[in-house]
Amino acid sequence: MTFAVLPHLQQLFAGLKSSAEQFSLRHVSETSQYYSVRKNVAEPPQLNADQGAMLTVQLGGVQAYAATADLSLAGLQAALEQAENLARQLARHRLIDLSQQPMSSAHGEFISPNLATPLPPASHWLELLMAESRRVPKHDRLVNWQVGLTFKRVEQIYLTSAGGQIFQAQQFINGDMAVTAYDGHDSQTRSLGGSHLAQQGGAEIIARMGLKGAALRLADEALELVAAPNTPVGPRDLVLLPDQMVLQIHESIGHPLEMDRILGDERNYAGTSFVKAEDFGHLQYGSELLNVTFDPSVPEEIASYGHDDDGTVAEKAYLIQNGKLLRPLGGTLSALRSGLPAVANSRACNWNRAPIDRMANINIEPGDKSLAQMISTMERGILMSNNRSWSIDDARNKFQFGCEWAQLIENGELGKVVKNPNYRGISSSFWRSLKAVGNASTRQVMGTPNCGKGEPNQVIRVGHASPTCVFGGVDVFGGAL
């Protein structure tokens, strides 16, 4: 039963004693399973379960945290007192006064689509994966292939001394499949969405991701890549399919707009941002075709939720509209520090981490062009799909990305396949070269289940929905022979 622990947890919370002005408890229970088949051999399943609680206090104008896996009254009380002691030590060093910043009193519930429908047993998924693995044809150049599924269920209960009660139960599924061909000199891999086939919901996700029946296509494309010529060098119009747009959005929009980076908090580890606080409301980040939203309301996207981990209600907001930069990815604390508007993106990866500014669902709103229309107007271009390598500087500005698959476009026609496609640019000008945005028919809902940031590190789920996009005059080049 979802939230089966709730009555007991509420009773424990009511029994806690605190000298803090305000305090909260965030309980997280997480289970996960990973199934994989490599070259028609099932690998050992990975099964994990974890739960614990984070206690947060507001005392002397500061917030402090302590986490525990001891969910008895004594264990929770000890963690609460540890947080209070830490707050007292920090009070004389505080940089900002939080005494007038109330904890959330919100009530709410969020449940993933189809969560009440039980998933089939492990044997079902292993049979599905084995059947797909066996569809890879026997060929002396096909040297490796693998297919896998990950299931994760997370239940979170947030209680505050201000009367807040927020319950969220989510289920995430991501799939992966890759086939590698080798001709004695060169190897090429073709995968299904890379690590970006991730959505929230039930077993219906498996059909949407196209895992079943993909093996033969991936094998054929891996063989085609091995025999293909290298990508030519020189500026071209660039068509990026959604499975590559995921990374482009993530690295050169999502991370640069996280307010804690802009304020310098992440400088020593995850880096800073080329964006400055004074740019909001003024900087022309992209062409007028660029519309980017923070949108936690797309049911199947993996970073959809009702409230963030500070209890702020999650609502859609434009970050960039008609190319102009409007607001950052900053939670309530960053909003207080910067004076800029907040979004509900104060998020933690688990019970033993404190919330920080994290991108969530960062989406590009669809335009009005079909893929065929975009290609038909292009004299000299290239289409790229599915990221395989990336490099970007610590300010998230200069970048170089590589893809698995590319096809040249000449005089409005999609032509021959080329391998080792790469492109490079500068975030602050790349988005201003946006020439066309695909319509809803080109849009895909994808995600990144393993985005890392923070000290100590936090690996979290991030959603990205994007149509196909076209960029003009991009520096394109091939890898070494």
mmCIF file of C-alpha atoms in Angstrom, residues 165-454:
data_model
loop_
_atom_site.group_PDB
_atom_site.id
_atom_site.type_symbol
_atom_site.label_atom_id
_atom_site.label_comp_id
_atom_site.label_asym_id
_atom_site.label_seq_id
_atom_site.Cartn_x
_atom_site.Cartn_y
_atom_site.Cartn_z
ATOM 1 C CA GLN A 165 2.056 17.346 4.853
ATOM 2 C CA ILE A 166 3.188 16.323 1.360
ATOM 3 C CA PHE A 167 3.115 12.753 0.048
ATOM 4 C CA GLN A 168 4.666 11.733 -3.269
ATOM 5 C CA ALA A 169 4.916 8.234 -4.767
ATOM 6 C CA GLN A 170 6.746 7.797 -8.052
ATOM 7 C CA GLN A 171 7.866 4.988 -10.330
ATOM 8 C CA PHE A 172 10.603 5.386 -12.921
ATOM 9 C CA ILE A 173 11.529 3.057 -15.764
ATOM 10 C CA ASN A 174 14.475 3.401 -18.081
ATOM 11 C CA GLY A 175 15.650 1.082 -20.827
ATOM 12 C CA ASP A 176 18.899 0.676 -22.680
ATOM 13 C CA MET A 177 20.054 -1.290 -25.683
ATOM 14 C CA ALA A 178 23.269 -1.097 -27.680
ATOM 15 C CA VAL A 179 24.868 -3.110 -30.489
ATOM 16 C CA THR A 180 28.570 -2.822 -31.429
ATOM 17 C CA ALA A 181 30.092 -3.723 -34.793
ATOM 18 C CA TYR A 182 33.845 -4.156 -35.446
ATOM 19 C CA ASP A 183 35.542 -4.686 -38.806
ATOM 20 C CA GLY A 184 39.078 -5.323 -37.543
ATOM 21 C CA HIS A 185 40.038 -1.639 -37.663
ATOM 22 C CA ASP A 186 37.081 0.386 -36.438
ATOM 23 C CA SER A 187 34.238 -0.197 -33.994
ATOM 24 C CA GLN A 188 30.897 1.593 -34.006
ATOM 25 C CA THR A 189 28.028 1.356 -31.531
ATOM 26 C CA ARG A 190 24.387 2.098 -32.184
ATOM 27 C CA SER A 191 22.149 2.451 -29.148
ATOM 28 C CA LEU A 192 18.502 3.115 -28.435
ATOM 29 C CA GLY A 193 18.350 6.595 -26.964
ATOM 30 C CA GLY A 194 21.602 6.183 -25.075
ATOM 31 C CA SER A 195 20.851 6.564 -21.374
ATOM 32 C CA HIS A 196 17.915 8.877 -22.083
ATOM 33 C CA LEU A 197 15.042 6.372 -22.449
ATOM 34 C CA ALA A 198 13.540 7.231 -19.083
ATOM 35 C CA GLN A 199 9.971 8.051 -18.098
ATOM 36 C CA GLN A 200 7.668 7.986 -15.084
ATOM 37 C CA GLY A 201 4.686 5.640 -14.860
ATOM 38 C CA GLY A 202 3.860 1.963 -15.337
ATOM 39 C CA ALA A 203 4.601 -0.866 -17.761
ATOM 40 C CA GLU A 204 3.122 1.176 -20.644
ATOM 41 C CA ILE A 205 6.478 2.993 -20.777
ATOM 42 C CA ILE A 206 8.155 -0.104 -22.267
ATOM 43 C CA ALA A 207 5.996 0.097 -25.395
ATOM 44 C CA ARG A 208 6.539 3.851 -25.732
ATOM 45 C CA MET A 209 10.332 3.588 -25.621
ATOM 46 C CA GLY A 210 10.411 1.198 -28.605
ATOM 47 C CA LEU A 211 12.672 -1.355 -26.965
ATOM 48 C CA LYS A 212 10.805 -4.358 -28.347
ATOM 49 C CA GLY A 213 11.808 -4.943 -31.949
ATOM 50 C CA ALA A 214 14.751 -2.507 -31.968
ATOM 51 C CA ALA A 215 17.553 -5.070 -32.132
ATOM 52 C CA LEU A 216 17.578 -5.667 -35.882
ATOM 53 C CA ARG A 217 17.559 -1.953 -36.729
ATOM 54 C CA LEU A 218 20.389 -1.182 -34.301
ATOM 55 C CA ALA A 219 22.456 -4.083 -35.657
ATOM 56 C CA ASP A 220 21.952 -2.947 -39.251
ATOM 57 C CA GLU A 221 22.869 0.639 -38.377
ATOM 58 C CA ALA A 222 26.006 -0.406 -36.455
ATOM 59 C CA LEU A 223 27.172 -2.369 -39.521
ATOM 60 C CA GLU A 224 26.332 0.577 -41.763
ATOM 61 C CA LEU A 225 28.377 2.919 -39.581
ATOM 62 C CA VAL A 226 31.470 0.692 -39.696
ATOM 63 C CA ALA A 227 31.413 0.862 -43.500
ATOM 64 C CA ALA A 228 30.544 4.578 -43.685
ATOM 65 C CA PRO A 229 32.983 7.414 -44.463
ATOM 66 C CA ASN A 230 33.992 9.933 -41.831
ATOM 67 C CA THR A 231 31.931 13.061 -41.318
ATOM 68 C CA PRO A 232 33.286 15.906 -43.493
ATOM 69 C CA VAL A 233 34.763 19.017 -41.923
ATOM 70 C CA GLY A 234 33.220 22.453 -42.227
ATOM 71 C CA PRO A 235 30.235 24.622 -41.291
ATOM 72 C CA ARG A 236 26.813 23.145 -41.987
ATOM 73 C CA ASP A 237 23.244 23.609 -40.920
ATOM 74 C CA LEU A 238 22.707 21.068 -38.148
ATOM 75 C CA VAL A 239 19.558 19.043 -37.485
ATOM 76 C CA LEU A 240 19.514 17.600 -33.968
ATOM 77 C CA LEU A 241 16.992 14.875 -33.153
ATOM 78 C CA PRO A 242 15.468 14.784 -29.635
ATOM 79 C CA ASP A 243 17.862 12.107 -28.336
ATOM 80 C CA GLN A 244 20.721 14.589 -28.880
ATOM 81 C CA MET A 245 18.722 17.675 -27.935
ATOM 82 C CA VAL A 246 18.403 16.114 -24.471
ATOM 83 C CA LEU A 247 22.118 16.598 -23.865
ATOM 84 C CA GLN A 248 22.240 20.004 -25.558
ATOM 85 C CA ILE A 249 19.470 21.323 -23.309
ATOM 86 C CA HIS A 250 20.910 19.689 -20.217
ATOM 87 C CA GLU A 251 24.453 21.006 -20.546
ATOM 88 C CA SER A 252 24.025 24.410 -22.179
ATOM 89 C CA ILE A 253 20.687 25.567 -20.739
ATOM 90 C CA GLY A 254 19.892 23.535 -17.625
ATOM 91 C CA HIS A 255 23.183 23.717 -15.770
ATOM 92 C CA PRO A 256 24.035 27.332 -16.691
ATOM 93 C CA LEU A 257 20.689 28.527 -15.298
ATOM 94 C CA GLU A 258 21.035 26.830 -11.883
ATOM 95 C CA MET A 259 21.199 29.756 -9.480
ATOM 96 C CA ASP A 260 23.639 28.188 -7.007
ATOM 97 C CA ARG A 261 26.177 27.938 -9.832
ATOM 98 C CA ILE A 262 25.611 31.585 -10.728
ATOM 99 C CA LEU A 263 26.089 32.525 -7.055
ATOM 100 C CA GLY A 264 29.363 30.560 -6.981
ATOM 101 C CA ASP A 265 28.332 27.710 -4.665
ATOM 102 C CA GLU A 266 29.341 24.937 -7.088
ATOM 103 C CA ARG A 267 32.568 26.500 -8.355
ATOM 104 C CA ASN A 268 34.969 24.022 -6.738
ATOM 105 C CA TYR A 269 33.197 20.909 -7.974
ATOM 106 C CA ALA A 270 30.573 21.192 -10.703
ATOM 107 C CA GLY A 271 31.646 24.611 -11.972
ATOM 108 C CA THR A 272 30.087 28.010 -12.471
ATOM 109 C CA SER A 273 28.042 29.593 -15.263
ATOM 110 C CA PHE A 274 28.634 32.091 -18.022
ATOM 111 C CA VAL A 275 25.257 33.588 -17.043
ATOM 112 C CA LYS A 276 25.280 36.484 -14.564
ATOM 113 C CA ALA A 277 22.509 37.468 -12.178
ATOM 114 C CA GLU A 278 22.034 40.770 -14.007
ATOM 115 C CA ASP A 279 21.385 38.924 -17.306
ATOM 116 C CA PHE A 280 17.872 37.859 -16.298
ATOM 117 C CA GLY A 281 15.279 39.933 -18.065
ATOM 118 C CA HIS A 282 17.870 41.278 -20.512
ATOM 119 C CA LEU A 283 20.067 38.624 -22.174
ATOM 120 C CA GLN A 284 19.004 37.374 -25.615
ATOM 121 C CA TYR A 285 19.937 33.763 -24.880
ATOM 122 C CA GLY A 286 18.691 32.342 -28.179
ATOM 123 C CA SER A 287 16.851 33.245 -31.347
ATOM 124 C CA GLU A 288 13.214 34.315 -31.093
ATOM 125 C CA LEU A 289 12.239 30.692 -31.815
ATOM 126 C CA LEU A 290 13.631 29.498 -28.478
ATOM 127 C CA ASN A 291 11.048 28.924 -25.726
ATOM 128 C CA VAL A 292 12.229 26.938 -22.712
ATOM 129 C CA THR A 293 10.079 25.965 -19.747
ATOM 130 C CA PHE A 294 10.534 24.515 -16.301
ATOM 131 C CA ASP A 295 7.577 22.143 -16.409
ATOM 132 C CA PRO A 296 6.928 19.608 -13.630
ATOM 133 C CA SER A 297 3.396 18.978 -14.925
ATOM 134 C CA VAL A 298 4.089 16.518 -17.786
ATOM 135 C CA PRO A 299 2.784 13.266 -16.234
ATOM 136 C CA GLU A 300 5.226 10.827 -17.838
ATOM 137 C CA GLU A 301 8.368 12.950 -17.566
ATOM 138 C CA ILE A 302 10.792 11.734 -14.899
ATOM 139 C CA ALA A 303 11.157 15.008 -13.001
ATOM 140 C CA SER A 304 7.437 15.704 -12.673
ATOM 141 C CA TYR A 305 6.261 16.181 -9.088
ATOM 142 C CA GLY A 306 3.756 18.153 -7.035
ATOM 143 C CA HIS A 307 6.117 19.941 -4.632
ATOM 144 C CA ASP A 308 9.885 20.224 -4.363
ATOM 145 C CA ASP A 309 11.810 19.015 -1.308
ATOM 146 C CA ASP A 310 11.313 22.317 0.518
ATOM 147 C CA GLY A 311 7.549 22.010 0.083
ATOM 148 C CA THR A 312 7.166 24.627 -2.667
ATOM 149 C CA VAL A 313 4.318 23.891 -5.076
ATOM 150 C CA ALA A 314 5.643 22.950 -8.526
ATOM 151 C CA GLU A 315 4.225 24.944 -11.452
ATOM 152 C CA LYS A 316 5.197 25.511 -15.068
ATOM 153 C CA ALA A 317 7.278 28.633 -15.712
ATOM 154 C CA TYR A 318 9.084 30.085 -18.725
ATOM 155 C CA LEU A 319 12.850 30.324 -18.269
ATOM 156 C CA ILE A 320 13.437 31.643 -21.780
ATOM 157 C CA GLN A 321 10.677 33.123 -23.930
ATOM 158 C CA ASN A 322 11.152 34.237 -27.542
ATOM 159 C CA GLY A 323 14.875 33.857 -26.893
ATOM 160 C CA LYS A 324 15.003 36.230 -23.905
ATOM 161 C CA LEU A 325 16.310 34.952 -20.563
ATOM 162 C CA LEU A 326 13.617 35.468 -17.912
ATOM 163 C CA ARG A 327 14.312 33.500 -14.725
ATOM 164 C CA PRO A 328 16.838 31.119 -13.171
ATOM 165 C CA LEU A 329 16.535 27.622 -11.778
ATOM 166 C CA GLY A 330 16.620 28.674 -8.146
ATOM 167 C CA GLY A 331 14.568 27.468 -5.178
ATOM 168 C CA THR A 332 13.285 29.636 -2.342
ATOM 169 C CA LEU A 333 16.693 30.004 -0.668
ATOM 170 C CA SER A 334 18.396 31.111 -3.883
ATOM 171 C CA ALA A 335 15.500 33.475 -4.570
ATOM 172 C CA LEU A 336 16.019 35.065 -1.150
ATOM 173 C CA ARG A 337 19.755 35.425 -1.774
ATOM 174 C CA SER A 338 19.502 36.736 -5.327
ATOM 175 C CA GLY A 339 16.231 38.680 -5.333
ATOM 176 C CA LEU A 340 15.208 36.810 -8.491
ATOM 177 C CA PRO A 341 11.978 34.774 -8.859
ATOM 178 C CA ALA A 342 12.046 31.145 -7.712
ATOM 179 C CA VAL A 343 10.862 27.898 -9.234
ATOM 180 C CA ALA A 344 10.178 24.693 -7.290
ATOM 181 C CA ASN A 345 13.496 23.007 -7.974
ATOM 182 C CA SER A 346 15.043 22.628 -4.520
ATOM 183 C CA ARG A 347 15.678 18.891 -4.738
ATOM 184 C CA ALA A 348 17.628 16.153 -2.961
ATOM 185 C CA CYS A 349 18.590 12.777 -4.414
ATOM 186 C CA ASN A 350 17.708 10.817 -1.274
ATOM 187 C CA TRP A 351 17.041 10.962 2.473
ATOM 188 C CA ASN A 352 20.696 11.571 3.359
ATOM 189 C CA ARG A 353 21.183 14.664 1.201
ATOM 190 C CA ALA A 354 19.957 18.242 1.689
ATOM 191 C CA PRO A 355 18.017 19.917 -1.143
ATOM 192 C CA ILE A 356 19.969 22.113 -3.557
ATOM 193 C CA ASP A 357 19.120 23.908 -6.804
ATOM 194 C CA ARG A 358 18.614 21.226 -9.457
ATOM 195 C CA MET A 359 17.132 21.420 -12.895
ATOM 196 C CA ALA A 360 13.997 19.265 -13.170
ATOM 197 C CA ASN A 361 11.933 18.996 -16.378
ATOM 198 C CA ILE A 362 13.587 21.516 -18.684
ATOM 199 C CA ASN A 363 11.719 21.430 -21.990
ATOM 200 C CA ILE A 364 11.773 23.199 -25.318
ATOM 201 C CA GLU A 365 8.275 24.107 -26.429
ATOM 202 C CA PRO A 366 7.346 22.790 -29.916
ATOM 203 C CA GLY A 367 7.402 24.980 -33.003
ATOM 204 C CA ASP A 368 5.530 24.624 -36.296
ATOM 205 C CA LYS A 369 7.762 22.609 -38.666
ATOM 206 C CA SER A 370 7.691 18.909 -39.529
ATOM 207 C CA LEU A 371 10.993 17.073 -39.953
ATOM 208 C CA ALA A 372 10.397 16.837 -43.696
ATOM 209 C CA GLN A 373 9.797 20.584 -43.936
ATOM 210 C CA MET A 374 13.005 21.359 -42.054
ATOM 211 C CA ILE A 375 15.109 19.087 -44.244
ATOM 212 C CA SER A 376 13.529 20.255 -47.514
ATOM 213 C CA THR A 377 14.743 23.848 -47.048
ATOM 214 C CA MET A 378 18.350 22.899 -46.353
ATOM 215 C CA GLU A 379 20.975 23.191 -49.094
ATOM 216 C CA ARG A 380 23.962 21.870 -47.150
ATOM 217 C CA GLY A 381 23.322 20.269 -43.799
ATOM 218 C CA ILE A 382 23.741 17.279 -41.577
ATOM 219 C CA LEU A 383 21.382 15.366 -39.272
ATOM 220 C CA MET A 384 22.786 13.974 -36.010
ATOM 221 C CA SER A 385 21.290 11.594 -33.479
ATOM 222 C CA ASN A 386 22.110 10.091 -30.099
ATOM 223 C CA ASN A 387 24.990 11.441 -28.037
ATOM 224 C CA ARG A 388 28.103 9.371 -27.471
ATOM 225 C CA SER A 389 30.583 11.923 -26.111
ATOM 226 C CA TRP A 390 30.543 15.380 -24.611
ATOM 227 C CA SER A 391 32.898 18.022 -23.292
ATOM 228 C CA ILE A 392 31.965 21.442 -21.932
ATOM 229 C CA ASP A 393 33.913 23.983 -19.906
ATOM 230 C CA ASP A 394 33.194 24.637 -16.229
ATOM 231 C CA ALA A 395 31.198 27.775 -17.096
ATOM 232 C CA ARG A 396 28.961 25.676 -19.400
ATOM 233 C CA ASN A 397 29.842 27.837 -22.376
ATOM 234 C CA LYS A 398 32.336 26.306 -24.835
ATOM 235 C CA PHE A 399 31.352 22.762 -25.794
ATOM 236 C CA GLN A 400 32.136 19.886 -28.136
ATOM 237 C CA PHE A 401 29.661 17.013 -28.555
ATOM 238 C CA GLY A 402 29.851 13.787 -30.535
ATOM 239 C CA CYS A 403 26.981 11.640 -31.833
ATOM 240 C CA GLU A 404 26.549 8.028 -32.922
ATOM 241 C CA TRP A 405 24.680 8.598 -36.163
ATOM 242 C CA ALA A 406 24.664 11.204 -38.907
ATOM 243 C CA GLN A 407 23.322 11.673 -42.418
ATOM 244 C CA LEU A 408 24.325 14.384 -44.844
ATOM 245 C CA ILE A 409 21.666 16.682 -46.310
ATOM 246 C CA GLU A 410 22.198 18.082 -49.790
ATOM 247 C CA ASN A 411 19.692 20.259 -51.673
ATOM 248 C CA GLY A 412 16.807 19.344 -49.415
ATOM 249 C CA GLU A 413 17.424 15.596 -49.508
ATOM 250 C CA LEU A 414 18.499 13.339 -46.647
ATOM 251 C CA GLY A 415 21.492 11.410 -47.998
ATOM 252 C CA LYS A 416 24.352 9.108 -47.094
ATOM 253 C CA VAL A 417 25.314 7.964 -43.619
ATOM 254 C CA VAL A 418 28.597 9.242 -42.136
ATOM 255 C CA LYS A 419 30.332 8.167 -38.935
ATOM 256 C CA ASN A 420 32.102 9.866 -36.029
ATOM 257 C CA PRO A 421 30.024 13.064 -36.291
ATOM 258 C CA ASN A 422 30.978 15.902 -33.945
ATOM 259 C CA TYR A 423 29.995 19.525 -33.591
ATOM 260 C CA ARG A 424 31.213 22.382 -31.416
ATOM 261 C CA GLY A 425 30.122 25.823 -30.412
ATOM 262 C CA ILE A 426 29.624 28.380 -27.679
ATOM 263 C CA SER A 427 26.395 28.249 -25.712
ATOM 264 C CA SER A 428 25.922 32.004 -25.752
ATOM 265 C CA SER A 429 25.871 32.072 -29.565
ATOM 266 C CA PHE A 430 24.800 28.524 -30.462
ATOM 267 C CA TRP A 431 21.215 29.041 -29.302
ATOM 268 C CA ARG A 432 21.030 32.310 -31.223
ATOM 269 C CA SER A 433 21.696 30.300 -34.405
ATOM 270 C CA LEU A 434 18.449 28.346 -33.899
ATOM 271 C CA LYS A 435 16.703 28.445 -37.318
ATOM 272 C CA ALA A 436 13.745 26.071 -36.940
ATOM 273 C CA VAL A 437 11.893 24.231 -34.178
ATOM 274 C CA GLY A 438 9.975 21.058 -34.918
ATOM 275 C CA ASN A 439 6.287 20.661 -34.229
ATOM 276 C CA ALA A 440 4.677 18.262 -31.759
ATOM 277 C CA SER A 441 5.117 15.341 -34.180
ATOM 278 C CA THR A 442 8.912 15.607 -33.727
ATOM 279 C CA ARG A 443 8.791 15.920 -29.928
ATOM 280 C CA GLN A 444 9.952 13.193 -27.537
ATOM 281 C CA VAL A 445 9.802 12.980 -23.730
ATOM 282 C CA MET A 446 13.123 11.662 -22.478
ATOM 283 C CA GLY A 447 15.297 12.019 -19.406
ATOM 284 C CA THR A 448 18.641 11.731 -17.693
ATOM 285 C CA PRO A 449 18.474 9.389 -14.678
ATOM 286 C CA ASN A 450 21.997 10.074 -13.414
ATOM 287 C CA CYS A 451 22.847 13.789 -13.346
ATOM 288 C CA GLY A 452 25.554 14.457 -10.747
ATOM 289 C CA LYS A 453 26.116 17.635 -8.763
ATOM 290 C CA GLY A 454 26.785 18.840 -5.216
#
